[in-house]
Coordinates of C-alpha atoms in Angstrom, one line a residue:
X940 CA 0.0 0.0 -0.1
X941 CA 1.5 3.5 -1.0
X942 CA 1.3 6.7 0.9
X943 CA -1.3 8.2 -1.4
X944 CA -3.6 5.2 -1.5
X945 CA -7.0 5.5 -0.2
X946 CA -9.0 3.0 2.1
X947 CA -12.7 2.6 1.4
X948 CA -15.1 1.1 4.0
X949 CA -18.8 1.0 4.9
X950 CA -19.5 4.2 6.9
X951 CA -19.7 3.9 10.7
X952 CA -23.3 5.1 10.9
X953 CA -24.4 2.3 8.5
X954 CA -22.7 -0.5 10.6
X955 CA -24.0 1.0 13.8
X956 CA -27.5 0.9 12.3
X957 CA -27.3 -2.7 11.4
X958 CA -25.7 -3.4 15.0
X959 CA -28.8 -1.8 16.7
X960 CA -31.1 -3.9 14.1
X961 CA -29.5 -7.2 15.0
X962 CA -30.0 -6.4 18.7
X963 CA -33.6 -5.6 18.3
X964 CA -34.3 -8.7 16.2
X965 CA -32.4 -10.9 18.6
X966 CA -34.4 -9.4 21.6
X967 CA -37.7 -9.9 19.7
X968 CA -36.6 -13.6 19.0
X969 CA -35.9 -14.3 22.5
X970 CA -39.0 -12.7 23.7
X971 CA -41.1 -14.9 21.5
X972 CA -39.4 -18.0 22.7
X973 CA -39.6 -17.1 26.4
X974 CA -43.3 -16.2 26.1
X975 CA -43.9 -19.5 24.4
X976 CA -42.2 -21.2 27.4
X977 CA -44.1 -19.3 29.9
X978 CA -47.4 -20.0 28.7
X979 CA -46.5 -23.5 28.8
X980 CA -45.1 -23.5 32.3
X981 CA -47.8 -21.4 33.9
X982 CA -50.8 -21.6 31.8
X983 CA -50.4 -25.0 30.3
X984 CA -51.2 -23.6 26.9
X985 CA -49.3 -24.3 23.7
X986 CA -49.6 -21.2 21.6
X987 CA -48.6 -21.3 17.9
X988 CA -48.2 -17.6 17.3
X989 CA -44.9 -17.1 19.3
X990 CA -43.4 -19.9 17.3
X991 CA -44.7 -18.4 14.1
X992 CA -42.8 -15.3 14.8
X993 CA -39.7 -16.8 16.6
X994 CA -38.7 -19.2 13.8
X995 CA -38.5 -16.7 11.1
X996 CA -36.9 -14.0 13.2
X997 CA -34.1 -16.6 14.2
X998 CA -33.3 -16.9 10.4
X999 CA -33.6 -13.2 10.0
X1000 CA -31.1 -12.7 13.0
X1001 CA -28.7 -15.2 11.6
X1002 CA -28.6 -13.5 8.1
X1003 CA -28.3 -10.0 9.8
X1004 CA -25.3 -11.3 12.0
X1005 CA -23.5 -12.7 8.7
X1006 CA -24.1 -9.4 7.0
X1007 CA -22.8 -7.4 9.9
X1008 CA -19.8 -9.3 9.9
X1009 CA -19.4 -8.7 6.1
X1010 CA -19.8 -5.0 6.2
X1011 CA -17.2 -4.7 9.1
X1012 CA -14.6 -7.0 7.3
X1013 CA -15.1 -5.3 3.7
X1014 CA -12.2 -3.3 2.6
X1015 CA -10.9 -1.6 -0.6
X1016 CA -7.6 0.0 -1.6
X1017 CA -7.9 2.7 -4.1
X1018 CA -4.6 3.5 -5.9
X1019 CA -3.7 5.6 -8.9
X1020 CA -3.8 2.7 -11.3
X1021 CA -6.7 0.6 -10.0
X1022 CA -8.4 -0.8 -7.0
X1023 CA -7.9 -3.8 -4.9
X1024 CA -11.1 -5.2 -3.0
X1025 CA -11.1 -7.5 -0.1
X1026 CA -14.4 -9.1 -0.2
X1027 CA -15.2 -11.5 2.8
X1028 CA -17.3 -13.6 0.7
X1029 CA -15.4 -13.5 -2.8
X1030 CA -11.9 -12.9 -1.6
X1031 CA -9.4 -10.5 -3.1
X1032 CA -10.5 -8.8 -6.4
X1033 CA -8.2 -6.5 -8.4
X1034 CA -9.4 -4.1 -11.1
X1035 CA -6.7 -2.1 -13.1
X1036 CA -7.8 0.9 -14.9
X1037 CA -5.6 0.0 -17.8
X1038 CA -7.7 -2.9 -18.7
X1039 CA -11.0 -2.7 -16.7
X1040 CA -13.9 -0.3 -17.0
X1041 CA -16.5 1.3 -14.6
X1042 CA -20.2 1.0 -15.5
X1043 CA -23.0 2.9 -14.1
X1044 CA -25.7 0.4 -12.9
X1045 CA -29.2 0.9 -11.6
X1046 CA -28.0 2.4 -8.1
X1047 CA -24.5 1.1 -8.0
X1048 CA -21.1 1.5 -9.6
X1049 CA -20.1 -1.7 -11.3
X1050 CA -16.5 -2.9 -12.0
X1051 CA -16.2 -4.9 -15.3
X1052 CA -13.2 -7.0 -16.1
X1053 CA -12.2 -6.6 -19.7
X1054 CA -10.3 -4.4 -22.2
X1055 CA -11.3 -1.4 -24.1
X1056 CA -12.4 -1.6 -27.7
X1057 CA -13.8 -4.6 -29.7
X1058 CA -12.1 -8.0 -29.2
X1059 CA -11.3 -10.4 -32.0
X1060 CA -13.4 -13.2 -30.6
X1061 CA -16.2 -13.1 -28.2
X1062 CA -14.5 -16.1 -26.3
X1063 CA -11.5 -13.8 -25.9
X1064 CA -13.2 -11.4 -23.4
X1065 CA -14.5 -12.4 -19.9
X1066 CA -16.6 -10.0 -17.9
X1067 CA -16.6 -10.3 -14.1
X1068 CA -18.8 -7.7 -12.8
X1069 CA -18.5 -6.5 -9.2
X1070 CA -21.1 -4.2 -7.8
X1071 CA -19.8 -1.9 -5.2
X1072 CA -22.5 -1.4 -2.5
X1073 CA -24.1 2.0 -2.9
X1074 CA -23.3 2.4 1.0
X1075 CA -19.5 2.2 0.7
X1076 CA -17.9 5.6 1.3
X1077 CA -15.7 7.4 -1.2
X1078 CA -17.2 6.1 -4.5
X1079 CA -16.5 9.5 -6.2
X1080 CA -12.9 8.9 -5.4
X1081 CA -13.1 5.6 -7.5
X1082 CA -14.4 7.6 -10.6
X1083 CA -11.9 10.4 -10.1
X1084 CA -9.0 7.8 -10.1
X1085 CA -10.3 6.1 -13.2
X1086 CA -10.6 9.3 -15.2
X1087 CA -7.4 10.6 -13.9
X1088 CA -5.6 7.5 -15.2
X1089 CA -7.5 7.5 -18.6
X1090 CA -6.5 11.2 -19.1
X1091 CA -2.7 10.3 -18.8
X1092 CA -3.1 7.3 -21.0
X1093 CA -2.2 7.5 -24.8
X1094 CA -5.0 5.7 -26.9
X1095 CA -3.1 4.7 -30.0
X1096 CA -5.8 2.5 -31.6
X1097 CA -8.4 5.3 -31.1
X1098 CA -8.8 7.4 -34.2
X1099 CA -10.0 10.5 -32.3
X1100 CA -8.6 14.1 -32.2
X1101 CA -7.7 15.7 -28.9
X1102 CA -10.8 17.8 -29.0
X1103 CA -13.1 14.7 -29.6
X1104 CA -11.3 12.9 -26.8
X1105 CA -11.5 15.8 -24.3
X1106 CA -15.3 16.1 -25.3
X1107 CA -15.7 12.5 -24.4
X1108 CA -14.0 12.8 -21.0
X1109 CA -16.1 15.9 -20.2
X1110 CA -19.2 13.9 -21.1
X1111 CA -18.2 11.0 -18.9
X1112 CA -17.7 13.4 -16.0
X1113 CA -21.1 14.9 -16.4
X1114 CA -22.6 11.4 -16.4
X1115 CA -20.9 10.4 -13.2
X1116 CA -21.7 13.7 -11.6
X1117 CA -25.4 13.4 -12.6
X1118 CA -25.4 9.7 -11.3
X1119 CA -23.9 10.7 -7.9
X1120 CA -26.3 13.6 -7.7
X1121 CA -29.3 11.5 -8.3
X1122 CA -28.2 8.9 -6.0
X1123 CA -27.2 11.4 -3.1
X1124 CA -28.0 9.8 0.2
X1125 CA -29.3 6.8 -1.9
X1126 CA -32.9 8.3 -1.7
X1127 CA -33.8 7.0 -5.1
X1128 CA -32.8 3.3 -4.0
X1129 CA -34.7 4.0 -0.6
X1130 CA -37.9 5.0 -2.7
X1131 CA -37.5 2.0 -4.9
X1132 CA -37.4 -0.3 -1.8
X1133 CA -40.3 1.6 -0.3
X1134 CA -42.3 0.8 -3.4
X1135 CA -41.4 -3.0 -3.3
X1136 CA -42.2 -3.2 0.5
X1137 CA -45.6 -1.5 0.3
X1138 CA -46.6 -3.7 -2.6
X1139 CA -45.6 -6.8 -0.7
X1140 CA -47.3 -5.7 2.5
X1141 CA -50.6 -5.1 0.7
X1142 CA -50.6 -8.5 -1.2
X1143 CA -49.7 -10.3 2.2
X1144 CA -52.3 -8.2 4.2
X1145 CA -55.0 -8.9 1.7
X1146 CA -54.3 -12.7 1.5
X1147 CA -53.7 -13.5 5.1
X1148 CA -54.7 -10.6 7.7
X1149 CA -57.5 -8.5 6.5
X1150 CA -60.0 -11.1 7.4
X1151 CA -58.9 -10.9 10.9
X1152 CA -57.8 -7.3 11.5
X1153 CA -59.1 -4.1 9.7
X1154 CA -59.7 -0.7 11.1
X1155 CA -59.3 2.9 10.2
X1156 CA -55.7 2.8 11.3
X1157 CA -54.9 0.2 8.7
X1158 CA -56.8 2.2 6.1
X1159 CA -54.9 5.5 6.8
X1160 CA -51.5 3.8 6.8
X1161 CA -51.9 2.2 3.4
X1162 CA -53.9 5.2 2.0
X1163 CA -50.7 7.5 2.9
X1164 CA -48.3 5.0 1.6
X1165 CA -50.0 4.5 -1.7
X1166 CA -50.4 8.4 -2.1
X1167 CA -46.7 9.0 -1.5
X1168 CA -45.9 6.2 -4.1
X1169 CA -48.2 8.0 -6.6
X1170 CA -46.7 11.4 -6.0
X1171 CA -43.1 10.0 -6.3
X1172 CA -43.8 8.2 -9.4
X1173 CA -45.6 11.1 -11.1
X1174 CA -43.2 13.8 -10.1
X1175 CA -39.9 12.2 -9.9
X1176 CA -40.0 9.1 -12.3
X1177 CA -37.3 10.4 -14.6
X1178 CA -34.8 10.2 -11.7
X1179 CA -34.8 6.5 -11.5
X1180 CA -32.7 4.5 -13.9
X1181 CA -34.4 2.8 -16.9
X1182 CA -33.6 -0.7 -15.5
X1183 CA -35.6 0.0 -12.4
X1184 CA -38.3 2.1 -13.9
X1185 CA -40.4 -0.8 -15.2
X1186 CA -40.5 -2.6 -11.8
X1187 CA -41.2 0.7 -10.1
X1188 CA -44.3 1.1 -12.4
X1189 CA -45.1 -2.5 -11.8
X1190 CA -45.1 -1.9 -8.0
X1191 CA -47.2 1.3 -7.9
X1192 CA -49.7 -0.5 -10.1
X1193 CA -50.0 -3.5 -7.7
X1194 CA -50.2 -1.0 -4.8
X1195 CA -53.0 0.9 -6.4
X1196 CA -55.0 -2.2 -7.4
X1197 CA -54.4 -3.9 -4.0
X1198 CA -55.5 -0.7 -2.1
X1199 CA -58.6 -0.4 -4.3
X1200 CA -59.3 -3.9 -3.6
X1201 CA -58.8 -3.6 0.0
X1202 CA -61.2 -0.7 0.4
X1203 CA -63.7 -2.5 -1.9
X1204 CA -63.7 -5.7 -0.1
X1205 CA -63.5 -4.6 3.6
X1206 CA -65.9 -1.6 3.6
X1207 CA -69.5 -2.2 2.6
X1208 CA -71.3 0.9 1.5
X1209 CA -74.9 1.5 0.7
X1210 CA -74.2 3.1 -2.7
X1211 CA -71.0 1.6 -4.3
X1212 CA -71.9 3.1 -7.6
X1213 CA -71.3 6.6 -6.1
X1214 CA -67.7 5.8 -5.6
X1215 CA -67.3 4.5 -9.1
X1216 CA -68.9 7.2 -10.8
X1217 CA -67.1 10.0 -9.0
X1218 CA -63.7 8.1 -8.9
X1219 CA -63.8 7.8 -12.8
X1220 CA -64.5 11.6 -13.0
X1221 CA -61.6 12.4 -10.6
X1222 CA -59.4 10.0 -12.6
X1223 CA -60.4 11.6 -15.8
X1224 CA -59.7 15.1 -14.5
X1225 CA -56.2 14.2 -13.2
X1226 CA -55.3 12.3 -16.4
X1227 CA -56.1 15.5 -18.5
X1228 CA -54.4 17.7 -16.0
X1229 CA -51.1 15.4 -16.3
X1230 CA -51.6 15.3 -20.1
X1231 CA -51.8 19.1 -20.6
X1232 CA -48.9 19.6 -18.2
X1233 CA -46.8 17.2 -20.1
X1234 CA -47.6 18.9 -23.5
X1235 CA -46.8 22.3 -22.1
X1236 CA -43.7 21.5 -20.0
X1237 CA -42.4 18.1 -21.1
X1238 CA -42.4 18.4 -24.8
X1239 CA -39.5 16.2 -25.4
X1240 CA -41.4 13.3 -23.4
X1241 CA -44.9 14.2 -24.8
X1242 CA -44.1 13.0 -28.5
X1243 CA -43.1 9.3 -27.0
X1244 CA -46.5 9.0 -25.1
X1245 CA -49.3 7.3 -27.0
X1246 CA -53.0 7.2 -26.3
X1247 CA -52.6 3.8 -24.6
X1248 CA -50.4 5.2 -22.0
X1249 CA -53.1 7.9 -21.0
X1250 CA -55.7 5.1 -21.2
X1251 CA -53.7 3.0 -18.7
X1252 CA -53.0 6.1 -16.5
X1253 CA -56.7 7.1 -16.4
X1254 CA -57.7 3.4 -15.2
X1255 CA -54.9 3.4 -12.4
X1256 CA -55.9 7.0 -11.4
X1257 CA -59.5 6.1 -11.4
X1258 CA -59.0 3.0 -9.2
X1259 CA -56.9 5.1 -6.7
X1260 CA -59.7 7.8 -6.8
X1261 CA -62.4 5.4 -5.8
X1262 CA -60.3 4.0 -2.9
X1263 CA -59.6 7.7 -1.9
X1264 CA -63.3 8.6 -1.8
X1265 CA -64.1 5.6 0.4
X1266 CA -61.2 6.7 2.8
X1267 CA -62.8 10.1 2.9
X1268 CA -66.3 8.8 3.5
X1269 CA -65.0 6.5 6.4
X1270 CA -63.3 9.5 8.3
X1271 CA -66.2 10.8 10.1
X1272 CA -65.0 10.3 13.7
X1273 CA -67.3 7.2 13.8
X1274 CA -70.6 8.7 14.0
X1275 CA -73.3 6.3 13.9
X1276 CA -76.1 6.0 11.4
X1277 CA -77.9 3.2 13.2
X1278 CA -78.1 -0.6 13.5
X1279 CA -79.1 -2.8 10.6
X1280 CA -80.5 -6.4 11.3
X1281 CA -80.2 -9.6 9.4
X1282 CA -79.8 -13.2 9.4
X1283 CA -76.3 -14.8 9.3
X1284 CA -75.6 -18.2 7.4
X1285 CA -72.5 -20.2 7.9
X1286 CA -72.3 -22.2 4.6
X1287 CA -68.6 -22.3 4.1
X1288 CA -66.7 -25.4 5.2
X1289 CA -63.5 -24.7 3.8
X1290 CA -61.9 -21.2 4.0
X1291 CA -59.0 -19.9 1.8
X1292 CA -57.2 -16.6 1.9
X1293 CA -59.4 -13.8 0.7
X1294 CA -62.5 -15.7 1.4
X1295 CA -65.3 -14.9 4.0
X1296 CA -67.2 -17.7 5.9
X1297 CA -70.3 -16.1 6.6
X1298 CA -73.1 -14.6 4.4
X1299 CA -75.5 -12.1 5.9
X1300 CA -78.9 -11.3 4.5
X1301 CA -80.2 -7.9 5.7
X1302 CA -83.8 -7.3 6.5
X1303 CA -83.3 -3.9 4.7
X1304 CA -83.4 -4.9 1.0
X1305 CA -81.2 -1.8 0.3
X1306 CA -78.3 -3.7 1.9
X1307 CA -79.1 -7.0 0.3
X1308 CA -76.8 -9.9 1.0
X1309 CA -73.1 -9.4 2.1
X1310 CA -70.1 -11.8 2.6
X1311 CA -68.7 -11.2 6.0
X1312 CA -66.6 -12.7 8.9
X1313 CA -68.7 -12.8 12.2
X1314 CA -66.9 -15.2 14.9
X1315 CA -70.1 -14.7 17.1
X1316 CA -72.0 -17.3 15.0
X1317 CA -69.2 -19.6 14.4
X1318 CA -70.7 -22.4 16.4
X1319 CA -74.2 -22.3 14.8
X1320 CA -75.3 -22.5 11.1
X1321 CA -77.8 -19.7 11.5
X1322 CA -78.2 -16.7 13.7
X1323 CA -79.9 -13.2 13.9
X1324 CA -77.5 -10.3 14.4
X1325 CA -77.5 -6.6 14.1
X1326 CA -74.4 -4.6 12.7
X1327 CA -73.6 -0.8 13.5
X1328 CA -73.7 1.3 10.4
X1329 CA -71.8 4.6 10.4
X1330 CA -72.5 7.8 9.0
X1331 CA -70.4 8.7 5.7
X1332 CA -68.6 12.0 5.3
X1333 CA -69.7 12.1 1.9
X1334 CA -73.4 11.0 2.9
X1335 CA -72.9 7.4 2.2
X1336 CA -73.6 4.8 5.1
X1337 CA -71.1 2.1 5.6
X1338 CA -70.0 -0.7 7.9
X1339 CA -67.1 -3.1 8.2
X1340 CA -66.9 -6.5 6.5
X1341 CA -65.0 -8.3 9.2
X1342 CA -65.4 -8.5 13.0
X1343 CA -63.4 -10.0 16.0
X1344 CA -64.8 -12.3 18.6
X1345 CA -64.9 -9.5 21.2
X1346 CA -66.0 -6.7 18.8
X1347 CA -69.4 -6.3 20.8
X1348 CA -69.5 -2.4 20.2
X1349 CA -70.1 -2.9 16.4
X1350 CA -72.0 -6.2 16.1
X1351 CA -74.2 -8.3 18.4
X1352 CA -76.4 -11.1 18.4
X1353 CA -80.2 -10.7 18.6
X1354 CA -81.5 -13.1 21.3

């Protein structure tokens, strides 16, 4: 190692964050197993839930521990002629600026083994790509070292004038500068992860949890998350790399569809057509506004957008608007419209994720028959119940689809 060489590592804050995260997960794992043992020793009950939580947490804690060792042991030595990386999992990797290149990935710098210019045979060139973690400190120094070396190198085989070569270097510098500016603090990557997490959470919630737990808190959380997604993708889509942009659009599409379905399936309203009609109107208004804005201020992009793009945009904005109106109708501080009575039947013998075991036929024909989850009538095939109906802020009465066993405030048996 020379005196002017630089050592690159993961930042201390990053390592400290994962240390705290590991401590948290280990504590949660120990709590789940101790709670499980406590209930056996003192109550004589075997609860499955602590084990369902504890076993995956054990696996996650192990992965976090391995990753924490990795980021603490990872080192790179940056010299004027190249970089040597000591990767705990891959060993020592050497990249020389005379033969190897730097490529801009979606969110990472990528080091590629190979030579400049075309090769005689494709088999003569081997590309070993190494992605430098976006969290490693000093990545601009890697680019500066590479460009400084290339600036001193004589390119005998390139038929370029000094002016053309200087222009090529300047263009590369601008591309690297734009890359680091866009990915400053890794905000684009964190936003990309946020999109994926919310989409996965919505799918998992719809299939496994919404039948057991649903309230206004859940509604507000997913509403805010999907709204943030929509704002980011409409305002800052051009800051994401092309390789990640398609997956970004896919994730926000899944989130909008999932949120619209969540609101349709879990909130029964007296007039569903009201939300569909006005949701389509709002979706159309937003689509027209976006198209006019693009035509006026994004003329370079407007010529590439066809009518099918705006049609798809209208569909998704309409779905979001339908769910948005339902959320606005719900948030009325729990004001009660009254109670509706009906007969509950229990015809389902096999319940799959997303299905409802009970069917309630209301005495008031305006409400018709609705599929619901009512644990109060689990032991009988038929029962009379009454459900609390809430006032809607938009004037549309509504009630929940699913109820807990002890939810006596919103549903009760008629004896």
